[in-house]
mmCIF file of C-alpha atoms and ligand atoms in Angstrom:
data_model
loop_
_atom_site.group_PDB
_atom_site.id
_atom_site.type_symbol
_atom_site.label_atom_id
_atom_site.label_comp_id
_atom_site.label_asym_id
_atom_site.label_seq_id
_atom_site.Cartn_x
_atom_site.Cartn_y
_atom_site.Cartn_z
ATOM 1 C CA UNK A 1 60.908 166.882 64.190
ATOM 2 C CA UNK A 2 61.334 167.260 67.864
ATOM 3 C CA UNK A 3 58.242 165.808 69.710
ATOM 4 C CA UNK A 4 57.045 166.749 73.176
ATOM 5 C CA UNK A 5 55.185 163.762 74.235
ATOM 6 C CA UNK A 6 54.933 164.098 77.973
ATOM 7 C CA UNK A 7 52.698 161.104 78.587
ATOM 8 C CA UNK A 8 54.929 158.839 76.638
ATOM 9 C CA UNK A 9 58.187 159.966 78.129
ATOM 10 C CA UNK A 10 56.548 159.853 81.746
ATOM 11 C CA UNK A 11 55.123 156.283 81.207
ATOM 12 C CA UNK A 12 58.337 155.025 79.725
ATOM 13 C CA UNK A 13 60.128 156.389 82.792
ATOM 14 C CA UNK A 14 57.828 154.919 85.251
ATOM 15 C CA UNK A 15 57.994 151.442 83.795
ATOM 16 C CA UNK A 16 61.402 150.945 82.648
ATOM 17 C CA UNK A 17 64.066 153.227 84.073
ATOM 18 C CA UNK A 18 62.756 153.688 87.622
ATOM 19 C CA UNK A 19 62.954 157.398 87.246
ATOM 20 C CA UNK A 20 59.313 158.059 88.156
ATOM 21 C CA UNK A 21 58.226 161.543 87.167
ATOM 22 C CA UNK A 22 61.502 162.498 85.368
ATOM 23 C CA UNK A 23 60.882 163.622 81.813
ATOM 24 C CA UNK A 24 63.314 164.616 79.259
ATOM 25 C CA UNK A 25 62.167 167.461 76.897
ATOM 26 C CA UNK A 26 64.817 168.490 74.250
ATOM 27 C CA UNK A 27 63.998 172.031 74.279
ATOM 28 C CA UNK A 28 64.062 172.493 78.202
ATOM 29 C CA UNK A 29 67.347 170.306 77.971
ATOM 30 C CA UNK A 30 68.915 172.730 75.369
ATOM 31 C CA UNK A 31 67.885 175.619 77.615
ATOM 32 C CA UNK A 32 69.104 174.213 80.927
ATOM 33 C CA UNK A 33 71.655 171.537 80.313
ATOM 34 C CA UNK A 34 73.743 172.496 77.307
ATOM 35 C CA UNK A 35 76.788 172.470 79.709
ATOM 36 C CA UNK A 36 76.424 168.853 80.343
ATOM 37 C CA UNK A 37 77.632 167.995 76.725
ATOM 38 C CA UNK A 38 80.067 170.821 76.867
ATOM 39 C CA UNK A 39 81.773 169.671 79.947
ATOM 40 C CA UNK A 40 81.881 166.146 78.504
ATOM 41 C CA UNK A 41 84.482 167.176 75.931
ATOM 42 C CA UNK A 42 87.454 165.718 77.745
ATOM 43 C CA UNK A 43 85.805 162.312 77.401
ATOM 44 C CA UNK A 44 86.264 162.735 73.646
ATOM 45 C CA UNK A 45 90.090 163.035 74.238
ATOM 46 C CA UNK A 46 90.046 159.867 76.387
ATOM 47 C CA UNK A 47 88.194 157.932 73.911
ATOM 48 C CA UNK A 48 90.151 159.319 70.834
ATOM 49 C CA UNK A 49 87.751 158.026 68.307
ATOM 50 C CA UNK A 50 89.216 157.370 64.827
ATOM 51 C CA UNK A 51 87.884 157.177 61.354
ATOM 52 C CA UNK A 52 86.365 153.739 60.618
ATOM 53 C CA UNK A 53 85.699 152.791 64.245
ATOM 54 C CA UNK A 54 82.272 151.915 65.362
ATOM 55 C CA UNK A 55 81.290 153.670 68.591
ATOM 56 C CA UNK A 56 78.307 153.466 70.846
ATOM 57 C CA UNK A 57 77.151 156.618 72.647
ATOM 58 C CA UNK A 58 75.096 155.408 75.603
ATOM 59 C CA UNK A 59 72.693 158.041 76.945
ATOM 60 C CA UNK A 60 73.215 160.605 74.005
ATOM 61 C CA UNK A 61 70.744 163.003 75.143
ATOM 62 C CA UNK A 62 70.166 165.478 72.416
ATOM 63 C CA UNK A 63 73.265 164.285 70.499
ATOM 64 C CA UNK A 64 75.361 167.296 71.047
ATOM 65 C CA UNK A 65 78.445 165.185 72.072
ATOM 66 C CA UNK A 66 77.766 162.352 69.644
ATOM 67 C CA UNK A 67 77.995 164.857 66.774
ATOM 68 C CA UNK A 68 81.498 165.345 67.753
ATOM 69 C CA UNK A 69 82.289 161.689 67.822
ATOM 70 C CA UNK A 70 80.830 161.475 64.239
ATOM 71 C CA UNK A 71 82.895 164.542 63.188
ATOM 72 C CA UNK A 72 86.059 162.640 64.225
ATOM 73 C CA UNK A 73 85.242 160.243 61.323
ATOM 74 C CA UNK A 74 83.818 157.227 63.538
ATOM 75 C CA UNK A 75 80.551 155.611 62.655
ATOM 76 C CA UNK A 76 78.538 156.244 65.745
ATOM 77 C CA UNK A 77 75.311 154.798 66.969
ATOM 78 C CA UNK A 78 73.512 156.851 69.690
ATOM 79 C CA UNK A 79 70.931 155.523 72.175
ATOM 80 C CA UNK A 80 69.033 157.201 74.860
ATOM 81 C CA UNK A 81 65.921 156.233 76.906
ATOM 82 C CA UNK A 82 63.987 159.490 76.105
ATOM 83 C CA UNK A 83 62.132 159.606 72.866
ATOM 84 C CA UNK A 84 62.314 163.333 72.708
ATOM 85 C CA UNK A 85 66.031 163.401 72.983
ATOM 86 C CA UNK A 86 66.354 160.883 70.388
ATOM 87 C CA UNK A 87 64.161 162.970 68.076
ATOM 88 C CA UNK A 88 66.468 165.754 68.640
ATOM 89 C CA UNK A 89 69.605 163.645 67.869
ATOM 90 C CA UNK A 90 68.004 162.363 64.757
ATOM 91 C CA UNK A 91 67.393 165.949 63.607
ATOM 92 C CA UNK A 92 71.309 166.275 63.757
ATOM 93 C CA UNK A 93 71.508 163.545 61.183
ATOM 94 C CA UNK A 94 72.585 161.026 63.889
ATOM 95 C CA UNK A 95 71.746 157.257 63.802
ATOM 96 C CA UNK A 96 70.055 157.454 67.068
ATOM 97 C CA UNK A 97 67.572 155.039 68.814
ATOM 98 C CA UNK A 98 65.289 154.824 71.780
ATOM 99 C CA UNK A 99 66.820 152.270 74.021
ATOM 100 C CA UNK A 100 66.913 151.334 77.793
ATOM 101 C CA UNK A 101 70.443 151.234 79.064
ATOM 102 C CA UNK A 102 69.524 148.405 81.248
ATOM 103 C CA UNK A 103 68.725 146.166 78.210
ATOM 104 C CA UNK A 104 71.247 147.153 75.535
ATOM 105 C CA UNK A 105 70.765 145.126 72.466
ATOM 106 C CA UNK A 106 74.159 145.005 70.948
ATOM 107 C CA UNK A 107 76.546 142.070 70.564
ATOM 108 C CA UNK A 108 80.336 142.517 70.061
ATOM 109 C CA UNK A 109 80.028 145.171 67.499
ATOM 110 C CA UNK A 110 81.582 148.375 68.882
ATOM 111 C CA UNK A 111 85.387 149.355 69.035
ATOM 112 C CA UNK A 112 84.283 151.780 71.744
ATOM 113 C CA UNK A 113 81.648 153.072 74.065
ATOM 114 C CA UNK A 114 81.429 156.551 75.334
ATOM 115 C CA UNK A 115 78.838 157.504 77.982
ATOM 116 C CA UNK A 116 78.396 160.960 79.520
ATOM 117 C CA UNK A 117 76.371 161.919 82.545
ATOM 118 C CA UNK A 118 73.851 159.113 81.910
ATOM 119 C CA UNK A 119 74.772 156.161 84.029
ATOM 120 C CA UNK A 120 73.647 157.882 87.226
ATOM 121 C CA UNK A 121 70.057 157.799 85.899
ATOM 122 C CA UNK A 122 70.266 153.899 85.704
ATOM 123 C CA UNK A 123 69.753 152.349 88.971
ATOM 124 C CA UNK A 124 70.749 148.666 88.184
ATOM 125 C CA UNK A 125 74.259 149.356 87.327
ATOM 126 C CA UNK A 126 75.177 145.619 86.822
ATOM 127 C CA UNK A 127 72.546 145.191 84.094
ATOM 128 C CA UNK A 128 74.017 148.245 82.211
ATOM 129 C CA UNK A 129 77.679 147.094 82.796
ATOM 130 C CA UNK A 130 76.715 143.691 81.314
ATOM 131 C CA UNK A 131 75.155 145.264 78.277
ATOM 132 C CA UNK A 132 78.175 147.366 77.628
ATOM 133 C CA UNK A 133 80.426 144.347 78.009
ATOM 134 C CA UNK A 134 78.371 142.415 75.399
ATOM 135 C CA UNK A 135 78.171 145.481 73.026
ATOM 136 C CA UNK A 136 82.106 145.783 72.810
ATOM 137 C CA UNK A 137 84.199 143.500 70.579
ATOM 138 C CA UNK A 138 87.298 142.014 72.415
ATOM 139 C CA UNK A 139 89.912 144.789 72.975
ATOM 140 C CA UNK A 140 87.284 147.489 72.922
ATOM 141 C CA UNK A 141 87.236 150.263 75.233
ATOM 142 C CA UNK A 142 84.784 152.038 77.542
ATOM 143 C CA UNK A 143 85.005 155.670 78.454
ATOM 144 C CA UNK A 144 82.579 157.242 80.888
ATOM 145 C CA UNK A 145 81.754 160.032 83.272
ATOM 146 C CA UNK A 146 78.743 159.943 85.787
ATOM 147 C CA UNK A 147 77.869 161.655 89.114
ATOM 148 C CA UNK A 148 80.019 160.151 91.898
ATOM 149 C CA UNK A 149 79.232 159.716 95.638
ATOM 150 C CA UNK A 150 78.684 163.260 96.854
ATOM 151 C CA UNK A 151 77.306 164.611 93.682
ATOM 152 C CA UNK A 152 74.918 167.501 94.143
ATOM 153 C CA UNK A 153 74.841 166.740 97.848
ATOM 154 C CA UNK A 154 73.815 170.111 98.943
ATOM 155 C CA UNK A 155 70.843 170.141 96.554
ATOM 156 C CA UNK A 156 70.044 166.481 97.258
ATOM 157 C CA UNK A 157 69.949 167.234 101.049
ATOM 158 C CA UNK A 158 67.898 170.306 100.724
ATOM 159 C CA UNK A 159 65.377 168.413 98.625
ATOM 160 C CA UNK A 160 65.220 165.528 101.108
ATOM 161 C CA UNK A 161 64.734 167.995 104.081
ATOM 162 C CA UNK A 162 61.918 169.764 102.127
ATOM 163 C CA UNK A 163 60.153 166.612 101.378
ATOM 164 C CA UNK A 164 60.675 165.335 104.969
ATOM 165 C CA UNK A 165 58.978 168.463 106.401
ATOM 166 C CA UNK A 166 55.982 167.233 104.543
ATOM 167 C CA UNK A 167 56.166 163.557 105.532
ATOM 168 C CA UNK A 168 57.732 162.241 102.378
ATOM 169 C CA UNK A 169 60.983 160.166 102.268
ATOM 170 C CA UNK A 170 62.921 161.829 99.324
ATOM 171 C CA UNK A 171 65.607 159.262 99.311
ATOM 172 C CA UNK A 172 62.955 156.553 98.479
ATOM 173 C CA UNK A 173 62.021 158.394 95.216
ATOM 174 C CA UNK A 174 65.665 159.335 94.324
ATOM 175 C CA UNK A 175 66.365 158.253 90.511
ATOM 176 C CA UNK A 176 70.106 158.658 91.074
ATOM 177 C CA UNK A 177 72.859 156.335 91.492
ATOM 178 C CA UNK A 178 76.078 158.132 92.486
ATOM 179 C CA UNK A 179 78.771 155.382 93.249
ATOM 180 C CA UNK A 180 81.979 155.630 94.795
ATOM 181 C CA UNK A 181 85.245 154.826 92.477
ATOM 182 C CA UNK A 182 85.672 151.620 94.711
ATOM 183 C CA UNK A 183 82.068 150.521 94.210
ATOM 184 C CA UNK A 184 82.007 151.165 90.328
ATOM 185 C CA UNK A 185 85.533 149.577 89.789
ATOM 186 C CA UNK A 186 84.280 146.390 91.643
ATOM 187 C CA UNK A 187 81.365 146.037 89.331
ATOM 188 C CA UNK A 188 83.439 146.729 86.092
ATOM 189 C CA UNK A 189 86.079 144.214 87.184
ATOM 190 C CA UNK A 190 83.354 141.634 88.240
ATOM 191 C CA UNK A 191 82.088 141.884 84.687
ATOM 192 C CA UNK A 192 85.598 141.253 83.291
ATOM 193 C CA UNK A 193 86.631 144.884 82.395
ATOM 194 C CA UNK A 194 90.291 145.818 83.049
ATOM 195 C CA UNK A 195 89.950 149.113 84.567
ATOM 196 C CA UNK A 196 92.723 151.401 83.424
ATOM 197 C CA UNK A 197 91.880 154.559 85.231
ATOM 198 C CA UNK A 198 88.993 155.654 87.592
ATOM 199 C CA UNK A 199 88.964 158.756 89.493
ATOM 200 C CA UNK A 200 86.454 161.032 91.694
ATOM 201 C CA UNK A 201 86.823 164.762 90.340
ATOM 202 C CA UNK A 202 85.012 167.545 92.259
ATOM 203 C CA UNK A 203 83.734 169.734 89.632
ATOM 204 C CA UNK A 204 81.795 172.881 90.880
ATOM 205 C CA UNK A 205 79.648 173.614 87.964
ATOM 206 C CA UNK A 206 78.240 177.188 86.989
ATOM 207 C CA UNK A 207 74.601 176.762 86.017
ATOM 208 C CA UNK A 208 73.278 178.564 83.061
ATOM 209 C CA UNK A 209 70.319 179.821 84.913
ATOM 210 C CA UNK A 210 68.332 179.941 88.083
ATOM 211 C CA UNK A 211 68.436 177.184 90.659
ATOM 212 C CA UNK A 212 64.593 176.708 90.126
ATOM 213 C CA UNK A 213 65.412 175.827 86.472
ATOM 214 C CA UNK A 214 67.965 173.266 87.398
ATOM 215 C CA UNK A 215 65.568 171.614 89.974
ATOM 216 C CA UNK A 216 62.977 171.494 87.447
ATOM 217 C CA UNK A 217 65.180 169.941 84.853
ATOM 218 C CA UNK A 218 66.957 167.426 86.764
ATOM 219 C CA UNK A 219 64.888 167.075 90.154
ATOM 220 C CA UNK A 220 61.576 166.223 88.475
ATOM 221 C CA UNK A 221 61.360 162.863 90.271
ATOM 222 C CA UNK A 222 61.486 164.322 93.566
ATOM 223 C CA UNK A 223 59.102 167.324 92.764
ATOM 224 C CA UNK A 224 56.636 164.735 91.124
ATOM 225 C CA UNK A 225 56.382 162.985 94.413
ATOM 226 C CA UNK A 226 54.949 166.092 95.951
ATOM 227 C CA UNK A 227 51.261 167.330 95.441
ATOM 228 C CA UNK A 228 51.344 169.847 92.487
ATOM 229 C CA UNK A 229 49.989 172.723 94.428
ATOM 230 C CA UNK A 230 53.010 172.374 96.800
ATOM 231 C CA UNK A 231 55.581 172.372 94.291
ATOM 232 C CA UNK A 232 56.171 176.129 94.049
ATOM 233 C CA UNK A 233 56.653 176.359 97.751
ATOM 234 C CA UNK A 234 58.957 173.652 97.815
ATOM 235 C CA UNK A 235 61.049 174.896 94.875
ATOM 236 C CA UNK A 236 61.421 178.265 96.845
ATOM 237 C CA UNK A 237 62.334 176.495 99.953
ATOM 238 C CA UNK A 238 65.026 174.357 98.392
ATOM 239 C CA UNK A 239 66.490 177.402 96.648
ATOM 240 C CA UNK A 240 66.638 179.424 99.711
ATOM 241 C CA UNK A 241 68.212 176.347 101.534
ATOM 242 C CA UNK A 242 71.050 176.063 99.191
ATOM 243 C CA UNK A 243 71.499 179.739 98.435
ATOM 244 C CA UNK A 244 74.110 180.356 101.334
ATOM 245 C CA UNK A 245 76.374 177.503 99.844
ATOM 246 C CA UNK A 246 75.706 177.656 96.045
ATOM 247 C CA UNK A 247 74.927 181.252 95.122
ATOM 248 C CA UNK A 248 77.969 183.309 94.481
ATOM 249 C CA UNK A 249 78.202 186.998 94.885
ATOM 250 C CA UNK A 250 78.751 187.628 91.289
ATOM 251 C CA UNK A 251 75.093 186.552 90.960
ATOM 252 C CA UNK A 252 75.457 183.037 89.611
ATOM 253 C CA UNK A 253 74.691 179.547 90.890
ATOM 254 C CA UNK A 254 77.519 176.934 91.114
ATOM 255 C CA UNK A 255 76.215 173.384 91.710
ATOM 256 C CA UNK A 256 78.384 170.926 93.708
ATOM 257 C CA UNK A 257 78.882 168.417 90.907
ATOM 258 C CA UNK A 258 81.321 165.583 91.706
ATOM 259 C CA UNK A 259 82.212 163.317 88.624
ATOM 260 C CA UNK A 260 83.327 159.733 88.348
ATOM 261 C CA UNK A 261 85.434 159.353 85.288
ATOM 262 C CA UNK A 262 86.825 156.183 84.081
ATOM 263 C CA UNK A 263 88.408 154.260 81.161
ATOM 264 C CA UNK A 264 88.166 150.417 81.106
ATOM 265 C CA UNK A 265 88.915 147.804 78.309
ATOM 266 C CA UNK A 266 87.321 144.397 77.463
ATOM 267 C CA UNK A 267 90.450 142.285 77.263
ATOM 268 C CA UNK A 268 91.581 140.965 73.727
ATOM 269 C CA UNK A 269 91.156 137.418 74.748
ATOM 270 C CA UNK A 270 87.567 137.930 76.129
HETATM 271 C C1 BEZ B 1 75.014 164.936 86.883
HETATM 272 O O1 BEZ B 1 75.867 164.475 87.631
HETATM 273 O O2 BEZ B 1 75.277 164.969 85.621
HETATM 274 C C2 BEZ B 1 73.692 164.955 87.475
HETATM 275 C C3 BEZ B 1 73.044 163.936 88.114
HETATM 276 C C4 BEZ B 1 71.841 164.033 88.545
HETATM 277 C C5 BEZ B 1 71.228 165.112 88.535
HETATM 278 C C6 BEZ B 1 71.787 166.249 87.881
HETATM 279 C C7 BEZ B 1 72.985 166.080 87.342
#
């Protein structure tokens, strides 16, 4: 059964992940963010999971992509920080667990790790990379995609500007980590990974609904930093600021997503 425990999600986010105010509700996610798993499908080809392999899905969300790994015949373990998402993943029959990506509790037990659109919510990347390294067996592979430097920059800048007009420093409350390929490669290599591929991919992304819905789903940490009574005006202001760049004449919103996609390996000898 999907649970909707706002307080639990909120306090977990405050204390552990550094995403103060950002909450994950499976029903809202399904409405406004289904595209996240759909667009993660190329990662499945990169991972190429095989029957009998043991795969970790880090930041599984509601399990939509995890299910496809399981359908390939692999034994998949899914983890996510948000209890509501894990409930949704379990409802799909998945082996899913609430876990902080900064403190993965696995030891040399996976043939592969897939992580889609999750690492940018984890603001201590080296702790996450160390946990992924430990979780993989020697020779294991890591396939991931996350927001890269410049991701949703138009929206981010509009949010920061709207907050600055009210005397609040938006950058200070940002829950996002969008690295360059050079930054992330260096971190992976410092941990011991062999980086086989890493690239930055601009990927303008058609949103399923209005800009306000995107902001409420993904930008909650920013909105939460503002007085509740100001939020409707701020939402409207941000929407109007990004409209000239992100609203297409056909009547759809296209967000300026930029992805960092990579494949790395824990060497056989390690
Ligand atoms: C993303 O790149 O998937 C993303 C990151 C932060 C907010 C929204 C989307």
